[in-house]
Short mmCIF file of C-alpha atoms in Angstrom, two decimals:
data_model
loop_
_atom_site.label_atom_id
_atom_site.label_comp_id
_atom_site.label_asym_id
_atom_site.label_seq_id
_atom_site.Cartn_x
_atom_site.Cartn_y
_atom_site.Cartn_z
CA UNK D 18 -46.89 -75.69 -112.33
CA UNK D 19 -46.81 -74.35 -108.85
CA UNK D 20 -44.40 -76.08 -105.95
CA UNK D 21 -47.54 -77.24 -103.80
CA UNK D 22 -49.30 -78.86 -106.86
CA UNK D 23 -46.15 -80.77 -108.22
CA UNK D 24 -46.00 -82.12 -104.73
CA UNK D 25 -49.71 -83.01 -104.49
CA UNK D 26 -49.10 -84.66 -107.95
CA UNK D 27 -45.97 -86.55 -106.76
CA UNK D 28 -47.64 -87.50 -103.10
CA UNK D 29 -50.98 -88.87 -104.96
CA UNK D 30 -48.71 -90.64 -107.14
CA UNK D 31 -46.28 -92.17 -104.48
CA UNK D 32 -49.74 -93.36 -102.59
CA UNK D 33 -51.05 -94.72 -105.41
CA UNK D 34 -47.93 -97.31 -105.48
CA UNK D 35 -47.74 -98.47 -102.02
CA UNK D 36 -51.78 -99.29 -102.77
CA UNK D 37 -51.28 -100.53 -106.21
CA UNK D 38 -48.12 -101.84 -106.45
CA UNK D 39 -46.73 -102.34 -102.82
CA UNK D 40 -50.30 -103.48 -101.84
CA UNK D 41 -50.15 -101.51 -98.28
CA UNK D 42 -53.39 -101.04 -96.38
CA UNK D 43 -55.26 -97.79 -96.07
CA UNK D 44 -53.99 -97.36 -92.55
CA UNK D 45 -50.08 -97.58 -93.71
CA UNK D 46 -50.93 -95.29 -96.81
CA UNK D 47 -52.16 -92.86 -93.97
CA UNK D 48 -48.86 -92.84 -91.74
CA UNK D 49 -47.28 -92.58 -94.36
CA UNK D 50 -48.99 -89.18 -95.64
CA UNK D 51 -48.63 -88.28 -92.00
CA UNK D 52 -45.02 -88.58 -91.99
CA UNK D 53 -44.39 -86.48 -95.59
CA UNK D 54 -47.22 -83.89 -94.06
CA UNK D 55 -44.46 -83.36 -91.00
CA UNK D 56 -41.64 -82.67 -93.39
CA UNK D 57 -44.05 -80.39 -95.27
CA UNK D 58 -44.67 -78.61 -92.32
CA UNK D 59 -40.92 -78.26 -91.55
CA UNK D 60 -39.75 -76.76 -94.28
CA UNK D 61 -42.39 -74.27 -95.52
CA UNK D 62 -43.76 -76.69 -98.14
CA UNK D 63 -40.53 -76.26 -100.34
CA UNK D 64 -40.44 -78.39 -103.48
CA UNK D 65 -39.63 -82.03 -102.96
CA UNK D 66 -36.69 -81.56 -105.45
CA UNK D 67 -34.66 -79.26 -102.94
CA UNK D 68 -34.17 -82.03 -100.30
CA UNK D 69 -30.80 -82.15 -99.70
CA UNK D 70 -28.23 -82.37 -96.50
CA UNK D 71 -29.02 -79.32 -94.87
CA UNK D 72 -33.20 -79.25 -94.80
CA UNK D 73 -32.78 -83.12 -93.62
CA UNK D 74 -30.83 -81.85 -90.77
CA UNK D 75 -33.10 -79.48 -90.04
CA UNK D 76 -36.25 -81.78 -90.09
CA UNK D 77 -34.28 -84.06 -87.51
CA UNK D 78 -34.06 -80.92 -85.48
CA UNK D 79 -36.75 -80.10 -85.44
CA UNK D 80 -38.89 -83.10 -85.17
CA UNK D 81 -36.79 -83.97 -82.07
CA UNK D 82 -38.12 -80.64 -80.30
CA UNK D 83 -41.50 -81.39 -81.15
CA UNK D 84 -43.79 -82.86 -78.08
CA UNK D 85 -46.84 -84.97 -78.00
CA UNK D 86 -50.47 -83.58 -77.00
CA UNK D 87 -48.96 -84.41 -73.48
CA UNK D 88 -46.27 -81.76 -73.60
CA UNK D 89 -43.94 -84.59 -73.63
CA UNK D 90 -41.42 -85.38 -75.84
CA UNK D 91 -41.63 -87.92 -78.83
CA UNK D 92 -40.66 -91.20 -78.54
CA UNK D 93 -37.62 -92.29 -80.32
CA UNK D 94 -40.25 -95.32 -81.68
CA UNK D 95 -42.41 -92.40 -83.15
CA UNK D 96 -39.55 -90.49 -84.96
CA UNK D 97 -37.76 -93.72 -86.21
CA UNK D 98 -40.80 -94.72 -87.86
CA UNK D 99 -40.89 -91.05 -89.45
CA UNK D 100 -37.80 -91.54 -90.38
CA UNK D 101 -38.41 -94.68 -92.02
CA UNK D 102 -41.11 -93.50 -94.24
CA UNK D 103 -39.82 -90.25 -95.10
CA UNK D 104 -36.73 -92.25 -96.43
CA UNK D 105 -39.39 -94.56 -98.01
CA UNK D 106 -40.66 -91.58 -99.93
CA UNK D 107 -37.71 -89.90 -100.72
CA UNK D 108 -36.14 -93.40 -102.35
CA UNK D 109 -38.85 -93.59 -104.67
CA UNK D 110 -38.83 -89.98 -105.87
CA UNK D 111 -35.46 -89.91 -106.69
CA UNK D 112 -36.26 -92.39 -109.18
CA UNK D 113 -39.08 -90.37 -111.01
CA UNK D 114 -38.10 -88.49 -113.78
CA UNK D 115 -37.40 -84.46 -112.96
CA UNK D 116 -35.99 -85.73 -109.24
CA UNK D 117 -33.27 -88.46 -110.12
CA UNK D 118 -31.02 -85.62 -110.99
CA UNK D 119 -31.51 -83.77 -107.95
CA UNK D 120 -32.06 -86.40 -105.19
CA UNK D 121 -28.29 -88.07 -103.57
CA UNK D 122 -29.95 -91.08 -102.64
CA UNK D 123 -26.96 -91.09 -100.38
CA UNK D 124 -28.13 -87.89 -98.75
CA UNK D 125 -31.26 -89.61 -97.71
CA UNK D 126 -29.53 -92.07 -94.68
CA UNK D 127 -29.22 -88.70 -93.31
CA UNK D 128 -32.78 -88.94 -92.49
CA UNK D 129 -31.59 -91.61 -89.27
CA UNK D 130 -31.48 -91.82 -86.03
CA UNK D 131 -27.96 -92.81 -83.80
CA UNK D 132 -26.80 -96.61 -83.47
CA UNK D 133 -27.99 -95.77 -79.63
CA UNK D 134 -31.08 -94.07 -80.29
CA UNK D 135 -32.55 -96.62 -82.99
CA UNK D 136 -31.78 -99.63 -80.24
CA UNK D 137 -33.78 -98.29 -77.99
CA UNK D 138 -36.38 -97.43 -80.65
CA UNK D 139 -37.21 -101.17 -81.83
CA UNK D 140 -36.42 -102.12 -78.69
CA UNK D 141 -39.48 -104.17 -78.18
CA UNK D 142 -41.69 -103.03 -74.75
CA UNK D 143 -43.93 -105.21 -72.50
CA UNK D 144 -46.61 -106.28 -74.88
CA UNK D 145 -50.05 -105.80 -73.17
CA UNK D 146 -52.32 -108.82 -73.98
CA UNK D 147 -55.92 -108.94 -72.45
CA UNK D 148 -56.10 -112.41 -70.16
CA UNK D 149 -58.99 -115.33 -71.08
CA UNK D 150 -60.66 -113.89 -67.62
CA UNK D 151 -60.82 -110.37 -68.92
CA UNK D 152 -62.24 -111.03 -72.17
CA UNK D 153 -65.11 -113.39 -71.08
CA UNK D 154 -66.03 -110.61 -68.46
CA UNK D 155 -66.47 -108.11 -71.42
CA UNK D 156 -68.10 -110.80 -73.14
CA UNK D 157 -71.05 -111.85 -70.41
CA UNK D 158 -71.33 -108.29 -69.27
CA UNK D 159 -73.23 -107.58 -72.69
CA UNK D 160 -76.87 -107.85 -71.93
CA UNK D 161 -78.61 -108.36 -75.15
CA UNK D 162 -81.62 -106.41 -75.93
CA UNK D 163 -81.59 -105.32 -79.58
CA UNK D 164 -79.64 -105.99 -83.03
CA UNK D 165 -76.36 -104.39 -81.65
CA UNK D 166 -75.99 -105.58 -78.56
CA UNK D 167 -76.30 -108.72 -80.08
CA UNK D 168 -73.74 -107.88 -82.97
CA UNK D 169 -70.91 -106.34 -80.87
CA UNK D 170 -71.26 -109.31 -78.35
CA UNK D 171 -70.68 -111.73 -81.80
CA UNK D 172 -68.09 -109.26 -83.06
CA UNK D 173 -65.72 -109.57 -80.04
CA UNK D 174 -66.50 -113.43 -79.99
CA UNK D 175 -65.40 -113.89 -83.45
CA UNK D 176 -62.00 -112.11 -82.87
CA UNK D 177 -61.46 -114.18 -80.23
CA UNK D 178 -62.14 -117.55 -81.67
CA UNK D 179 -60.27 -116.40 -85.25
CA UNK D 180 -57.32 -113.74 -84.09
CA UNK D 181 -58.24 -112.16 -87.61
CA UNK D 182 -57.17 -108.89 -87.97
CA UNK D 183 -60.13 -106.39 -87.48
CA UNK D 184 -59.37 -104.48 -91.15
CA UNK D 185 -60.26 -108.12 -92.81
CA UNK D 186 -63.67 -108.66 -89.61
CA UNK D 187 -65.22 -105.23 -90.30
CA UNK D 188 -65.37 -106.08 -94.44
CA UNK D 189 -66.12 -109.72 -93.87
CA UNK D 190 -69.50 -111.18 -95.92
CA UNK D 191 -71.42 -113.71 -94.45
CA UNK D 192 -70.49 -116.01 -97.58
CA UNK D 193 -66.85 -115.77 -95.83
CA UNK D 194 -68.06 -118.62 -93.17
CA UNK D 195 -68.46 -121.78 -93.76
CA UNK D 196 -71.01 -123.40 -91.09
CA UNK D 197 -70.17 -127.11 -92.24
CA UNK D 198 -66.57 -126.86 -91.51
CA UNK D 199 -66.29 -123.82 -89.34
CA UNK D 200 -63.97 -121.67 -91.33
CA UNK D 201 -63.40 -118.31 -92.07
CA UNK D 202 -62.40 -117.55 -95.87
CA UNK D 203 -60.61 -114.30 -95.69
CA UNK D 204 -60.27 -113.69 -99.29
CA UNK D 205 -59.92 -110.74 -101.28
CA UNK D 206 -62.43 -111.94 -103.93
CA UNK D 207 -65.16 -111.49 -101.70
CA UNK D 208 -64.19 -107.79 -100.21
CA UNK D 209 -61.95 -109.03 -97.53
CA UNK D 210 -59.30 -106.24 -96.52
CA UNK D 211 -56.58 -108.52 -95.71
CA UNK D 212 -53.09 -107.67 -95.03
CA UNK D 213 -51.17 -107.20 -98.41
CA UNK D 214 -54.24 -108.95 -100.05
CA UNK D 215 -53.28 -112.45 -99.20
CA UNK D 216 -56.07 -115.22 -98.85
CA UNK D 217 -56.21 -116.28 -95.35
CA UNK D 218 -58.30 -120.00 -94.47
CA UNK D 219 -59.26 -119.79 -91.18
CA UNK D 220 -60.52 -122.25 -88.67
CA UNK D 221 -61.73 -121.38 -85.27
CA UNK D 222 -59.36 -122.18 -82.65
CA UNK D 223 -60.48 -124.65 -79.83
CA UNK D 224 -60.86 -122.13 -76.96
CA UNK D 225 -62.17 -123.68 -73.87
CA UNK D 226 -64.58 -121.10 -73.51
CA UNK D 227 -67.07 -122.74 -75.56
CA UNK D 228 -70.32 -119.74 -74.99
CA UNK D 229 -67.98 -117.81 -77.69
CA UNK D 230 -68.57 -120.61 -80.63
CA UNK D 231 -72.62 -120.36 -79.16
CA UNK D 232 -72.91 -116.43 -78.89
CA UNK D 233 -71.54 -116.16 -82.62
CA UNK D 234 -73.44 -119.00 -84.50
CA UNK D 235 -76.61 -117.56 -82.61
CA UNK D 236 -75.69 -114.54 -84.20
CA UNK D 237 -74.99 -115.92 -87.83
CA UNK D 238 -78.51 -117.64 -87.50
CA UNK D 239 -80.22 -114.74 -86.35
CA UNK D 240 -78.87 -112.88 -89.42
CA UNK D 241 -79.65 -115.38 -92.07
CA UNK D 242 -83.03 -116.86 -91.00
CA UNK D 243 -84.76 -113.49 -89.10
CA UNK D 244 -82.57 -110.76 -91.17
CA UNK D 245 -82.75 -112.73 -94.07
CA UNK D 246 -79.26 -111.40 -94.67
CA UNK D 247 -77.78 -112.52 -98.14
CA UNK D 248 -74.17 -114.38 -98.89
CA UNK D 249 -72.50 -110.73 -99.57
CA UNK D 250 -74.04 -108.77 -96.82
CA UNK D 251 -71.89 -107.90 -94.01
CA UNK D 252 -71.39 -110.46 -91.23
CA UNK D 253 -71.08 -107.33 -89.01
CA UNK D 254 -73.53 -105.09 -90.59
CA UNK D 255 -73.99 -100.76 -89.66
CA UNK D 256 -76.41 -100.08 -87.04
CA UNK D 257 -79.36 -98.35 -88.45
CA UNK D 258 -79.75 -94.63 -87.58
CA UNK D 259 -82.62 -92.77 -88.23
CA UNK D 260 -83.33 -89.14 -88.03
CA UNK D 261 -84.54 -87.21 -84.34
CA UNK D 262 -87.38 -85.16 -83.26
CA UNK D 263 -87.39 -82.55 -86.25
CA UNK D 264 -85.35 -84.06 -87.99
CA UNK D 265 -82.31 -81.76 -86.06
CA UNK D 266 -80.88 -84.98 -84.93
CA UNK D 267 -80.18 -88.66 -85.27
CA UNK D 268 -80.19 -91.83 -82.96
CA UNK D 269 -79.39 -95.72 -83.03
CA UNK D 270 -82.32 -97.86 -83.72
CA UNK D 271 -80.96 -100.56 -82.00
CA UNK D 272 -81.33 -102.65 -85.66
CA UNK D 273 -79.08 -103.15 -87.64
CA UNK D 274 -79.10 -103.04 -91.90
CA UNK D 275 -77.19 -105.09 -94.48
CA UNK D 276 -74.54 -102.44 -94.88
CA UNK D 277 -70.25 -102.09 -94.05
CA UNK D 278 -68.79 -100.19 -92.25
CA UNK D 279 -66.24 -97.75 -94.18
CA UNK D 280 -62.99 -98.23 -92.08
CA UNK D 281 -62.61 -100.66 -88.92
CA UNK D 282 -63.25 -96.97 -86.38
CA UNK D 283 -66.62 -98.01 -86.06
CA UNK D 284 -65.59 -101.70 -85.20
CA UNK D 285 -62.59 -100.65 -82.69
CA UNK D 286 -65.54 -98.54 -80.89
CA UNK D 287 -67.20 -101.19 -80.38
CA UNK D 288 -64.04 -102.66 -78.02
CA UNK D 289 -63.98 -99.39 -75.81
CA UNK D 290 -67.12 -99.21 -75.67
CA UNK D 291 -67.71 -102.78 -74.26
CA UNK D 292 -64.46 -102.98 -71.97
CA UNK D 293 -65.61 -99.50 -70.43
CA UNK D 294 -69.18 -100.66 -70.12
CA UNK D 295 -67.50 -104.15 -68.29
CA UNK D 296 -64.87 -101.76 -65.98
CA UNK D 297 -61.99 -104.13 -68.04
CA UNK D 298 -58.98 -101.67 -69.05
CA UNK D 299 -59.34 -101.28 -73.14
CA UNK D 300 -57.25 -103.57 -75.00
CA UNK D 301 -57.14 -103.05 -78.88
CA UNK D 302 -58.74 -105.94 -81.01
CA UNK D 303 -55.30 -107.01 -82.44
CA UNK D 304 -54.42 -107.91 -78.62
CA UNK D 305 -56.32 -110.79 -79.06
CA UNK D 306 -54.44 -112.59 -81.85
CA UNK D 307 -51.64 -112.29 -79.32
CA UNK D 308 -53.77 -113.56 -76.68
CA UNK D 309 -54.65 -116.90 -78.85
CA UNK D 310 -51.15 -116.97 -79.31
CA UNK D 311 -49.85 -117.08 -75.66
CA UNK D 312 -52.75 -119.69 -74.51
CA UNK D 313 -51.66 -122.34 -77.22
CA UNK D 314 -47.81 -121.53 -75.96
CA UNK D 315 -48.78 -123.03 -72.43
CA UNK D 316 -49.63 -126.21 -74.46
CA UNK D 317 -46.75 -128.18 -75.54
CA UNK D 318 -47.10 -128.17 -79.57
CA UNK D 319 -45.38 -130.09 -82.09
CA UNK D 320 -43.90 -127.98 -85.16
CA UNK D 321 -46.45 -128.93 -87.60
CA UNK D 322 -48.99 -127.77 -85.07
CA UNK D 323 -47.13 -124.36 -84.65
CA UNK D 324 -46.96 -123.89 -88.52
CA UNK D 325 -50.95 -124.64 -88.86
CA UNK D 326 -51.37 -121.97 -85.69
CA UNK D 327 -49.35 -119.49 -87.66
CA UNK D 328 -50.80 -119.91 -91.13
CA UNK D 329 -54.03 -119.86 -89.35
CA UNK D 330 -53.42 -116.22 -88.41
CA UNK D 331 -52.23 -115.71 -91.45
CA UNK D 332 -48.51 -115.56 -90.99
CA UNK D 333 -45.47 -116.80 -93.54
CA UNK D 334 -43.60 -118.72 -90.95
CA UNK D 335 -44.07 -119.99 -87.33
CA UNK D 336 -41.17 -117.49 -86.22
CA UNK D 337 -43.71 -114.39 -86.83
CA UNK D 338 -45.63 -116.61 -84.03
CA UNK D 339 -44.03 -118.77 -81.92
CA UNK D 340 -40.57 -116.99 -82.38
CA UNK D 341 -39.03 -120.33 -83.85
CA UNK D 342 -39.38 -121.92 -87.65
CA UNK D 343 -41.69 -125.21 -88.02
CA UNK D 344 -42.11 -127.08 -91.18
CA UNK D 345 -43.23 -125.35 -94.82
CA UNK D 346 -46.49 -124.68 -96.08
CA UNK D 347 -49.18 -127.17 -94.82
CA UNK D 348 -52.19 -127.43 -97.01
CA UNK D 349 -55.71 -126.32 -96.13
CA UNK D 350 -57.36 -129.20 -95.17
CA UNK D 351 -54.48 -130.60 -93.04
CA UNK D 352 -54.02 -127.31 -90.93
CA UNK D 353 -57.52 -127.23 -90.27
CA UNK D 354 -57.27 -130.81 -89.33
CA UNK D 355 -54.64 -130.27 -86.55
CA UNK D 356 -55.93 -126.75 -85.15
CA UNK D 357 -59.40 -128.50 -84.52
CA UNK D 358 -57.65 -131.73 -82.88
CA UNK D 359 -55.30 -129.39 -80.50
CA UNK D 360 -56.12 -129.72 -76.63
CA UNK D 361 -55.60 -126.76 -74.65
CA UNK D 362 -54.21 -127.03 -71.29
CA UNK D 363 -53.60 -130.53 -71.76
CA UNK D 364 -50.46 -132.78 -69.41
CA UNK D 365 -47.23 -132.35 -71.19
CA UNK D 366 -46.66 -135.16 -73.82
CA UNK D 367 -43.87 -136.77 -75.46
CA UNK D 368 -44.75 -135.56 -79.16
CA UNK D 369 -43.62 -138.84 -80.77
CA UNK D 370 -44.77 -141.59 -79.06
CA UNK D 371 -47.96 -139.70 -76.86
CA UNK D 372 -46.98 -140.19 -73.48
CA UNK D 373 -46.63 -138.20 -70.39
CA UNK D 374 -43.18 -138.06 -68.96
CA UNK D 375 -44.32 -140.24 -65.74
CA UNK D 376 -45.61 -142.83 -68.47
CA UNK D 377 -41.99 -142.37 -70.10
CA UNK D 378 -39.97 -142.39 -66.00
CA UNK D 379 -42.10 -145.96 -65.34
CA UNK D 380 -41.63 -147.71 -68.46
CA UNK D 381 -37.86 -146.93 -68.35
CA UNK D 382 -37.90 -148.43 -64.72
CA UNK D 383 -39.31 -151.26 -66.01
CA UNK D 384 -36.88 -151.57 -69.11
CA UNK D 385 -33.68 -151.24 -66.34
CA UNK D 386 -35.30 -154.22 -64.26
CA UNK D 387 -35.82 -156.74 -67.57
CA UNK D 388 -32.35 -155.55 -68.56
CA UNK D 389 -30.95 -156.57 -64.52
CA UNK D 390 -32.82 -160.53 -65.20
CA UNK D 391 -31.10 -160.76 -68.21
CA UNK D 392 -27.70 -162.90 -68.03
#
């Protein structure tokens, strides 16, 4: 067996765990093939069994005089996450048979950046979040005149009112909504590309820019009653493309058919395509969970409200949200209950007893004066 097919073998095999077993997404399967394809690169394609202290020193060498299609350097975020996953790899193959006896797994933390260098790699930046303004303007500059402009214009709706991840909108069925209740079953079962495969109940979050909710049900209608689309076609079907003049070419329709998309490229598209056409700077569709995020933050939340905003995003714990912990799991029903009763931009209230703090200042005044009559 020749060096380059053992590693194909053990590469097809390590992917097939972080699918199968690790349950990562296509997209982290990917960087992660990107990352071993480097170290490939590096060192001639040499078997995987020859890594050792000397070729990992000369991968960090060399990876550190590599530049971007900029000319400039790469980021100390970029190699530290090539780090990561090359250490990832490496980990698991010492543990197949014909490596464990020639991988140190101690030889592997070689494969590291310095104390300094990996603070300033997770260092987080200045997170760039679309505002409310920006996003409506993207949102009424569509001008709907066929199936797709009448899609994309529900397809950047939808991520607003949900903040689901665009991996779990682009697979979505149209048996995933719920009209009566207004929620979004992200679930596996039905096709749903969720992150690590977990079930996600949605609701949609009470945005105060109420022409979203309209643009998408419009849409939803239009699909089931004039498409006469079924409960497991797409919610955000393929445009339909049909050969040119001479068949030498192809366009859009305009229509669209009860197909998916293969990945979420076609669906991210969509984004440029509509900020560009609107003269708003591009912002990424996961941008706009964080956006949902920071306009409930300007409304003062108890911690069972937190916890239903994070689960309804699909997070563990509130601190993956809010950056604090809230109470433990809250069932379906009741989450839903509290995310629909939240008012945004409301005055701030005492949590407990539901009054303002100038409600709170008076009654204490008055408290101080019965308290001066007593004897």
């Amino acid at each position: 067996m020749t060096k380059s097919f053992q590693n194909e073998l053990m590469k097809r095999q390590f992917f097939i765990y972080l699918k199968e077993v690790k349950g990562f997404s296509k997209d982290s399967v990917d960087a992660y093939e990107h990352a071993i394809l480097l170290w490939q690169e590096c060192t001639d394609n040499k078997d995987f069994s020859t890594f050792g202290k000397q070729l990992a020193s000369a991968f960090k060498v060399w990876i550190k005089s590599r530049t971007n299609k900029d000319g400039e350097a790469l980021s100390l975020t970029y190699i530290y996450n090539i780090f990561r996953r090359l250490k990832g790899f490496f980990t698991w193959l010492s543990m197949q048979p014909h490596y464990k006896s020639k991988i140190d797994q101690t030889i592997i933390e070689h494969l590291s950046l310095s104390k300094k260098e990996t603070r300033i790699a997770i260092e987080p930046g200045k997170r760039e979040i679309p505002s409310m303004e920006e996003v409506i303007k993207v949102i009424e500059h569509i001008r709907v005149a066929n199936d797709v402009d009448r899609r994309d214009r529900a397809l950047i709706c939808f991520t607003l009112l949900t903040g689901a991840r665009i991996s779990a909108i682009y697979s979505m069925p149209m048996m995933a909504f719920d009209e009566a209740t207004f929620t979004v079953d992200q679930n596996p079962k039905f096709g749903v590309k969720t992150k690590f495969s977990k079930r996600i109940v949605t609701t949609f979050f009470p945005i105060e820019y109420s022409k979203a909710l309209d643009y998408f049900l419009e849409w939803y209608h239009y699909l089931k009653n004039q498409k006469h689309f079924t409960a497991k076609d797409p919610l955000f079907p393929m445009a339909r493309i049909e050969n040119g003049t001479h068949n030498i070419n192809f366009h859009n329709t305009g229509e669209v058919e009860p197909y998916f998309w293969q990945d979420s490229g076609s669906a991210r598209r969509i984004f440029q395509k509509r900020f560009l056409e609107a003269e708003v700077p591009y912002y990424h569709p996961h941008t706009f969970r964080h956006l949902v995020v920071k306009e409930f933050a300007r409304t003062r939340l108890t911690e069972e409200e937190k916890k239903a905003i994070s689960q309804n995003l699909g997070h563990e714990n509130t601190g993956t949200t809010f950056g604090s912990y809230g109470y433990g799991h809250i069932e379906e029903e009741r989450q839903i209950d509290i995310v629909k009763k939240i008012k945004l931009g409301s005055k701030e209230v005492d949590v407990t007893i539901g009054l303002t703090k100038d409600d709170l200042k008076q009654a204490m005044a008055e408290l101080l004066k019965e308290q001066h009559k007593m004897p």
